[in-house]
Short mmCIF file of C-alpha atoms in Angstrom, two decimals:
data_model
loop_
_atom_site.label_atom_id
_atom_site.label_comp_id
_atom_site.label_asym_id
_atom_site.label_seq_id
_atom_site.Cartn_x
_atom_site.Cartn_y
_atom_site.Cartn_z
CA UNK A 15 -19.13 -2.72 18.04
CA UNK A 16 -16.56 -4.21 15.63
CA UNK A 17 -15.21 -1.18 13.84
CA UNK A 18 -15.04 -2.23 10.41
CA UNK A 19 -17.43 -1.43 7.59
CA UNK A 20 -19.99 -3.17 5.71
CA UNK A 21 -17.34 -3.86 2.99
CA UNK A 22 -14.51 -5.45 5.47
CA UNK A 23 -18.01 -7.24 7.56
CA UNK A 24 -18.84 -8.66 4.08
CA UNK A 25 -15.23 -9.88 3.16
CA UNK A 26 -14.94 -11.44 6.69
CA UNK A 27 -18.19 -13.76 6.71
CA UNK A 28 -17.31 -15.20 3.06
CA UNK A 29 -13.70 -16.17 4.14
CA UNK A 30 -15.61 -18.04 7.26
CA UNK A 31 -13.28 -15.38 9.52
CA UNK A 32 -15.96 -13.26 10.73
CA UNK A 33 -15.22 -14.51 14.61
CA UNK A 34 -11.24 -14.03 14.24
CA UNK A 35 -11.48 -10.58 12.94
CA UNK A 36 -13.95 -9.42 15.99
CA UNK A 37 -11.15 -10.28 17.94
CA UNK A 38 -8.41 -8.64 16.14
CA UNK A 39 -10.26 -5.42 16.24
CA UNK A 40 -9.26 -5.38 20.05
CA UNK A 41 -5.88 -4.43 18.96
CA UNK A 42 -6.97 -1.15 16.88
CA UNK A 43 -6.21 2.54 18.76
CA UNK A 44 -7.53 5.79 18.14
CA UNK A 45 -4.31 7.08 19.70
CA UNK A 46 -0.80 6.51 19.52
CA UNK A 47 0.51 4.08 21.96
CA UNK A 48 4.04 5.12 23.35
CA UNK A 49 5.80 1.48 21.69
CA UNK A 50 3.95 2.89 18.70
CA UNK A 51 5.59 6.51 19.21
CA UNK A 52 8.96 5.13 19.84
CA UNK A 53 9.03 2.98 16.63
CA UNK A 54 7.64 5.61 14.21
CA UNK A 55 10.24 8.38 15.36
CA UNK A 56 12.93 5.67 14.03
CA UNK A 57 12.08 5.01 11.02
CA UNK A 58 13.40 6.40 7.82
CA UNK A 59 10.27 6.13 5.39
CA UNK A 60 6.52 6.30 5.28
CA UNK A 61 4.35 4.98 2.59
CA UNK A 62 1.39 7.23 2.27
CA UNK A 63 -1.95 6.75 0.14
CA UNK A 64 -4.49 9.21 -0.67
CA UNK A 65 -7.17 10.56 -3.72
CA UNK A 66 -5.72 13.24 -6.11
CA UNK A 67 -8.02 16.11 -7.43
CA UNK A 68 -9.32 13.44 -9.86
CA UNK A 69 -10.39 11.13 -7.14
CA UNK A 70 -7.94 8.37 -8.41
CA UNK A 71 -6.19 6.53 -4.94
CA UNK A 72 -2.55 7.16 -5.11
CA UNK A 73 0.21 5.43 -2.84
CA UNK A 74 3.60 7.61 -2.30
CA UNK A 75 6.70 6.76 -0.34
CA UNK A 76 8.13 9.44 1.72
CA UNK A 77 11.77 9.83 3.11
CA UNK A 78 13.95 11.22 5.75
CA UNK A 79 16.13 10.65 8.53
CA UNK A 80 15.17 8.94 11.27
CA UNK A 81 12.84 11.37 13.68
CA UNK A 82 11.16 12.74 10.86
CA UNK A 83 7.98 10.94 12.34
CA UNK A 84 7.46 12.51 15.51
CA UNK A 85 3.72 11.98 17.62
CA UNK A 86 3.08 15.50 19.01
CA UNK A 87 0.48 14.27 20.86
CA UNK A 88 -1.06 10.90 21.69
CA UNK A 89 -3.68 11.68 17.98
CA UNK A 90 -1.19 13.95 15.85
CA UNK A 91 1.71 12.60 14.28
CA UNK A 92 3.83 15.13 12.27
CA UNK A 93 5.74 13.75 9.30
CA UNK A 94 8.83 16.29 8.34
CA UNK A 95 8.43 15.26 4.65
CA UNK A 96 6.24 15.43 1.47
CA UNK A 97 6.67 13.95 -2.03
CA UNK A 98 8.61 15.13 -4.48
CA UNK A 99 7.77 17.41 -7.27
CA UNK A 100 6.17 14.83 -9.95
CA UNK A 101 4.33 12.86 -7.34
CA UNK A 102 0.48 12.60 -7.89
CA UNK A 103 0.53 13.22 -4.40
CA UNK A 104 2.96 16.46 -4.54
CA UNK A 105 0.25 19.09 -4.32
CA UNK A 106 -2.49 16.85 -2.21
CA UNK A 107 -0.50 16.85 0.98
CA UNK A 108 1.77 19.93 0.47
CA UNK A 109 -1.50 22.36 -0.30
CA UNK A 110 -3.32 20.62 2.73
CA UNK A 111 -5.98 23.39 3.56
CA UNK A 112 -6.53 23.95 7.48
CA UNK A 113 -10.37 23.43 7.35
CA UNK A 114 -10.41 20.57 4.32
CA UNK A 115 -8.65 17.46 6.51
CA UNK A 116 -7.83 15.30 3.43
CA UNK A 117 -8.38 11.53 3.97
CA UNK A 118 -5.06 9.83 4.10
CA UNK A 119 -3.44 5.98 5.02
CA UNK A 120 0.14 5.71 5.98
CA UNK A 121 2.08 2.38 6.54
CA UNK A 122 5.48 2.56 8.71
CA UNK A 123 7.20 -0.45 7.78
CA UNK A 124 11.23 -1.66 9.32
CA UNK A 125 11.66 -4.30 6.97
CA UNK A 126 15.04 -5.69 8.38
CA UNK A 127 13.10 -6.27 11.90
CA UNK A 128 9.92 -7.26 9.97
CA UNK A 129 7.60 -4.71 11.75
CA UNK A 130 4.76 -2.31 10.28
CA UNK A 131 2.46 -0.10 11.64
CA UNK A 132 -0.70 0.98 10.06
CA UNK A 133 -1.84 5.02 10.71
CA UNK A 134 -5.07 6.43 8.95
CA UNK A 135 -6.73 9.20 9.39
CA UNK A 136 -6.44 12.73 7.81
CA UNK A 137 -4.02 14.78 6.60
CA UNK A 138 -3.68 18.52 8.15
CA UNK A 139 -1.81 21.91 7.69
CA UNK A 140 1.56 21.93 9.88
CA UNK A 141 2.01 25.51 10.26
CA UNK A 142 5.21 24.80 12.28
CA UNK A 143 7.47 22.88 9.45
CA UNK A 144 7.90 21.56 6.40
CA UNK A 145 5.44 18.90 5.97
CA UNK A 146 2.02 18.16 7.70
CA UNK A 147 0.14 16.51 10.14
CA UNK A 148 -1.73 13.41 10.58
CA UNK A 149 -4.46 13.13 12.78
CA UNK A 150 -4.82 9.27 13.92
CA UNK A 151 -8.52 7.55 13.35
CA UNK A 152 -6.70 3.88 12.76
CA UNK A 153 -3.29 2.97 14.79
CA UNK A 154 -2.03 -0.57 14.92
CA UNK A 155 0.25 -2.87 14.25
CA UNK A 156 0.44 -6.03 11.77
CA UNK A 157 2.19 -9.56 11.60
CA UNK A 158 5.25 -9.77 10.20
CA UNK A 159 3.94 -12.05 7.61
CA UNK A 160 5.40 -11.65 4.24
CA UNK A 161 8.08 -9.38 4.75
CA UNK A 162 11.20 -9.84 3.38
CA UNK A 163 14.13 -8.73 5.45
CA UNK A 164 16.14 -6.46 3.91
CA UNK A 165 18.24 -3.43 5.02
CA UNK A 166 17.79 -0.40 3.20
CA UNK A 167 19.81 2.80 2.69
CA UNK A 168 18.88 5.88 0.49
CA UNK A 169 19.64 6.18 -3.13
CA UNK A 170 22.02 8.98 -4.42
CA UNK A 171 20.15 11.98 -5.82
CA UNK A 172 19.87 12.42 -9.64
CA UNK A 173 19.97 15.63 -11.35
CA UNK A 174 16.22 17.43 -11.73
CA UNK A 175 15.94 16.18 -15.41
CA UNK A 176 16.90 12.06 -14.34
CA UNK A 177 14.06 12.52 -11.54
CA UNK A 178 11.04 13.61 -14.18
CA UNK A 179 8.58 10.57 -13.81
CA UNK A 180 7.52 8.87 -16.94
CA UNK A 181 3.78 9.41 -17.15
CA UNK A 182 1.71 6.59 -19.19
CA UNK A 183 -1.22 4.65 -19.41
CA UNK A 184 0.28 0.99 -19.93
CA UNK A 185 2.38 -0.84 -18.51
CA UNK A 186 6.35 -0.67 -20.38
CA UNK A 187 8.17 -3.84 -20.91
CA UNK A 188 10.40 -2.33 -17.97
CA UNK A 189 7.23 -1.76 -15.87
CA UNK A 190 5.66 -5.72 -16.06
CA UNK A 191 10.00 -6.71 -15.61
CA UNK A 192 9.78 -4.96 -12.44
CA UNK A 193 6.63 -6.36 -11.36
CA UNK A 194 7.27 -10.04 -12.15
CA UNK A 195 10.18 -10.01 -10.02
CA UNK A 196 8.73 -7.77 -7.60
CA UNK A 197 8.26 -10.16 -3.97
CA UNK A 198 6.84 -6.27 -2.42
CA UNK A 199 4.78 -3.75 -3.41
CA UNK A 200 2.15 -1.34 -1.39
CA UNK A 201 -1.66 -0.90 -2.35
CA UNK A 202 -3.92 2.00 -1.22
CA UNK A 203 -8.00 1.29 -1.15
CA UNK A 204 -10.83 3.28 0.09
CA UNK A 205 -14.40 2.17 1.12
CA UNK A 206 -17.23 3.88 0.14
CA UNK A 207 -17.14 6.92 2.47
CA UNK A 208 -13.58 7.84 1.12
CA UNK A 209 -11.57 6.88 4.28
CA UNK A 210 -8.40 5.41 3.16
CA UNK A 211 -6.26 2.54 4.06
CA UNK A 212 -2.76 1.37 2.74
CA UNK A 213 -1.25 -2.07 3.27
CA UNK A 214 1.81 -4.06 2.77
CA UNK A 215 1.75 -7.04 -0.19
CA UNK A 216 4.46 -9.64 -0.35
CA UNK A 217 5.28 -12.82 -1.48
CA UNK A 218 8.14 -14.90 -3.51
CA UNK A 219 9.59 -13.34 -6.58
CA UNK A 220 6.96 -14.06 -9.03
CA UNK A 221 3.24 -13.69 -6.95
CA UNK A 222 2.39 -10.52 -8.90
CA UNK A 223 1.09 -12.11 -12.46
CA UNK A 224 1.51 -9.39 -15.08
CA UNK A 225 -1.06 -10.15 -17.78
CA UNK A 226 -1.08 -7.55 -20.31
CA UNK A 227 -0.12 -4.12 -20.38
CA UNK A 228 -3.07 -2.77 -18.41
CA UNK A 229 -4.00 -6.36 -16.10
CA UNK A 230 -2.31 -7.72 -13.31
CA UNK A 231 -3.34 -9.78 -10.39
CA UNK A 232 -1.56 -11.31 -6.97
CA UNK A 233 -3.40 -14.19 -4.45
CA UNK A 234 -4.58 -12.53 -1.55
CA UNK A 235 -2.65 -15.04 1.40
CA UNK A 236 -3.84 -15.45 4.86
CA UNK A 237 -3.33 -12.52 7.25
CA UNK A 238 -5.09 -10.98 10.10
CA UNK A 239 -8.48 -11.80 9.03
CA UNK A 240 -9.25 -7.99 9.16
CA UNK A 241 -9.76 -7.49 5.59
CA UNK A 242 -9.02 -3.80 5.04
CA UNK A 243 -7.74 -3.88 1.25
CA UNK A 244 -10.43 -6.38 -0.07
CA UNK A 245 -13.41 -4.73 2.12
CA UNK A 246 -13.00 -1.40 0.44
CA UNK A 247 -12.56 -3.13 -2.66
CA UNK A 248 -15.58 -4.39 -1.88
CA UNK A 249 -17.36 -1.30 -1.98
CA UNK A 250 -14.88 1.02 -3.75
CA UNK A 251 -12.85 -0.77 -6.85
CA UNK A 252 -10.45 2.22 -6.94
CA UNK A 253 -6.66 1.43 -5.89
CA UNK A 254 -3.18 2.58 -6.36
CA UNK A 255 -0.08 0.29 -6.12
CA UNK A 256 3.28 1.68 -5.12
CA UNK A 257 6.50 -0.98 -6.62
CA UNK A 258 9.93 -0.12 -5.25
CA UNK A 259 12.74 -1.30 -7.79
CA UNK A 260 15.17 -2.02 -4.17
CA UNK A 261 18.07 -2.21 -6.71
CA UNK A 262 18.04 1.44 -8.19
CA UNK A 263 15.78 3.31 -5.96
CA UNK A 264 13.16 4.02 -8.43
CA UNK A 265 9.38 3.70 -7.78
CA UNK A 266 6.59 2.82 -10.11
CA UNK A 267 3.12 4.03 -9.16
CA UNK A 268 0.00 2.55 -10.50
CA UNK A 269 -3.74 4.37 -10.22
CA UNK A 270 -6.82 2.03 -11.27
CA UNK A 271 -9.34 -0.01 -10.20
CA UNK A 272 -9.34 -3.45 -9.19
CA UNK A 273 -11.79 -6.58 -8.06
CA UNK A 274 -11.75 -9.53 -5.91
CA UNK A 275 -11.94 -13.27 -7.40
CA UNK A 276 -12.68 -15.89 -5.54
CA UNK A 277 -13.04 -19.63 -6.11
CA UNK A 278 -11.72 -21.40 -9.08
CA UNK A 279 -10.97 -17.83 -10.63
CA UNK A 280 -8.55 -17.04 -7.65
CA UNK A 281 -6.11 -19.93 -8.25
CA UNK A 282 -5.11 -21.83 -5.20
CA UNK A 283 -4.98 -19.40 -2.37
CA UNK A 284 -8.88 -19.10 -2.74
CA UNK A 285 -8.74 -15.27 -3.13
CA UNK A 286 -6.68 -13.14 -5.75
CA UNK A 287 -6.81 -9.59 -6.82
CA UNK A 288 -7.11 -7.84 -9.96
CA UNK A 289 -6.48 -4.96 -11.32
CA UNK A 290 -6.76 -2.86 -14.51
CA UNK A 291 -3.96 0.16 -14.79
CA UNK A 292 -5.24 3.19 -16.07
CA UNK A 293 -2.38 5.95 -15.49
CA UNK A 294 1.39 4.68 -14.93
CA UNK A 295 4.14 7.27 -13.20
CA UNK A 296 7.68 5.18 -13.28
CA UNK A 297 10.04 7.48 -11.09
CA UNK A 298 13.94 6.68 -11.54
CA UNK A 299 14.43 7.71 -8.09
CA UNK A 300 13.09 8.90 -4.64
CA UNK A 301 13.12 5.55 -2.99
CA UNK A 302 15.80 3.55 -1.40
CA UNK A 303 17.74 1.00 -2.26
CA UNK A 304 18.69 -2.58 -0.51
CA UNK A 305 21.79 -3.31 0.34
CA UNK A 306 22.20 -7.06 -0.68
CA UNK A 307 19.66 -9.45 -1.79
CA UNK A 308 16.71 -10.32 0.78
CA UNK A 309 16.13 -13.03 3.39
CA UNK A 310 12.54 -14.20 1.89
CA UNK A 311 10.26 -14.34 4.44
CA UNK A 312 8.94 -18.14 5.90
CA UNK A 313 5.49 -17.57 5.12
CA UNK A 314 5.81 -17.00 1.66
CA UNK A 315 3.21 -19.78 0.33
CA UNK A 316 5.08 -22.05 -2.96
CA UNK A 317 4.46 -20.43 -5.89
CA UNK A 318 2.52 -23.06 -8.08
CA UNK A 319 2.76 -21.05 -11.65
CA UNK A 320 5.44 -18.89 -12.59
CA UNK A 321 3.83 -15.20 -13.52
CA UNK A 322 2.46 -14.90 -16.87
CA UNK A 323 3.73 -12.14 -19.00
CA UNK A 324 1.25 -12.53 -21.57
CA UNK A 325 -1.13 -10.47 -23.64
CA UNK A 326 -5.15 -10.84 -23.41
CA UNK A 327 -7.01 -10.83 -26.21
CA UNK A 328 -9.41 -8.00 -27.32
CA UNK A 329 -12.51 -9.32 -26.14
CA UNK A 330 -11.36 -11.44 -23.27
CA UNK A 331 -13.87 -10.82 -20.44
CA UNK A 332 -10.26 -10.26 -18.38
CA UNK A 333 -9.60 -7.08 -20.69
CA UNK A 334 -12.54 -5.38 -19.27
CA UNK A 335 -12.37 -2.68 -16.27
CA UNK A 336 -13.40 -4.54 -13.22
CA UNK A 337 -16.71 -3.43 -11.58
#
């Protein structure tokens, strides 16, 4: 048995990569291996996805010194932090009932050694600290593909006033500034059962195409032929997009729903996401900040087109909320 869905099985046999991603399901764990252990308990963040109340897929980034990941046991990892007060994701994983697991993907990522780990699974009560548990369905590890090395150190606090998000449904001239430079940003999916998956997007300065206030889009490059993100799209269309400004430490969060294109609607790549933003929370803090500018990773494909800030016409087909 394969392991992946009937979204992800879909995905695979239109890319032509349905034999690849058999075998890269070889390297998927229920259980923490002890190289995994050793590399989560030294790292300083953890980007976290989940569903609020609402059912709208939110992606957080969570902070703390290094050993705030810790594996208790080879399927519990305990993560010593939660998100901060305005957060979508505040009360989801710091009211965690004992009995009601909530479905939850988490993405370790070291990008100065270019390494990420994915951990699904559900989110539990940790009756011992501050934060909560995960217990592991998904464990493994991805190519560094993408990843731009950078070295990153936490941003100075702000007083509680500075830290209120700014809550919207459209994207602010700031907002589609910070994505047309952006070369990284983190999406969260679901498939159709509501387990949840978050994943690592990169690319040069310029991939993420900012169309209107409430459209963007990025090509989906080659990866591990695995198809996580675009198989739950597949079956689910909801998604949330996490944006780290590496400059100031802020964080823009996205909820919405998005849809795959391929052929001559993708652009070059073959394969490009879109998405439609429906509720906007721009945080001026609670992420961390880069010391220096990157090293842009070698497999970043040539962008052809520069991205498009541009509006879209009432009426245009592209306007519409994907299905």
């Amino acid at each position: 048995m394969s392991g992946y869905h009937r979204g992800e099985l879909a995905v695979q046999r239109r890319s032509g990569l349905a034999e690849r991603a058999a075998h890269t399901a070889r390297a998927v764990h229920t259980e923490i291996p002890a190289v995994a252990a050793d590399f989560l308990a030294a790292q300083p963040l953890l980007v976290v996805g989940a569903a609020d109340a609402r059912g709208d897929l939110w992606c957080s980034l969570l902070t703390g010194t290094p050993g705030f990941l810790r594996a208790r046991d080879a399927r519990t990892l305990d993560v010593a932090a939660l998100p901060h007060g305005g957060d979508p994701l505040a009360g989801v994983l710091a009211g965690v009932p004992d009995r009601e697991p909530v479905p939850v993907g988490a993405l370790a990522i070291e990008p100065a050694r270019r390494r990420r780990m994915r951990v699904n699974g559900t989110a539990h009560q940790d009756p011992e600290g501050p934060g909560w548990r995960l217990r592991t369905e998904q464990v493994y590890a991805n190519c560094p593909k993408y990843i731009q090395k950078r070295t990153l150190a936490p941003a100075p606090s702000t007083t509680a006033t500075a830290a209120v998000p700014r809550v919207g449904a459209r994207l602010t001239d700031a907002d589609r500034e910070l994505l047309g430079r952006s070369d990284t940003f983190f999406v969260t999916t679901a498939d159709d059962t509501g387990a949840v998956d978050t994943n690592h997007r990169g690319g040069g300065p310029g991939f993420v195409s900012v169309h209107s206030p409430t459209l963007l889009s990025w090509p989906d490059y080659a990866g591990n032929a695995m198809f996580g993100t675009l198989g739950n799209l597949h079956v689910n269309p909801r998604a949330g997009l996490l944006v780290p400004a590496w400059e100031s430490g802020g964080l823009l969060q996205l909820t919405g729903t998005a849809r795959v294109l391929w052929g001559s609607d993708a652009g070059p790549e073959g394969r490009s996401v879109e998405f439609s933003v429906e509720k906007v929370l721009a945080a001026p803090s609670g992420g961390l900040l880069a010391e220096g500018p990157p090293e842009y990773s070698r497999a970043n494909p040539a962008l052809t087109t520069a991205s498009t800030l541009r509006s879209v016409a009432p009426g245009d087909p592209r306007s519409a909320r994907p299905g």
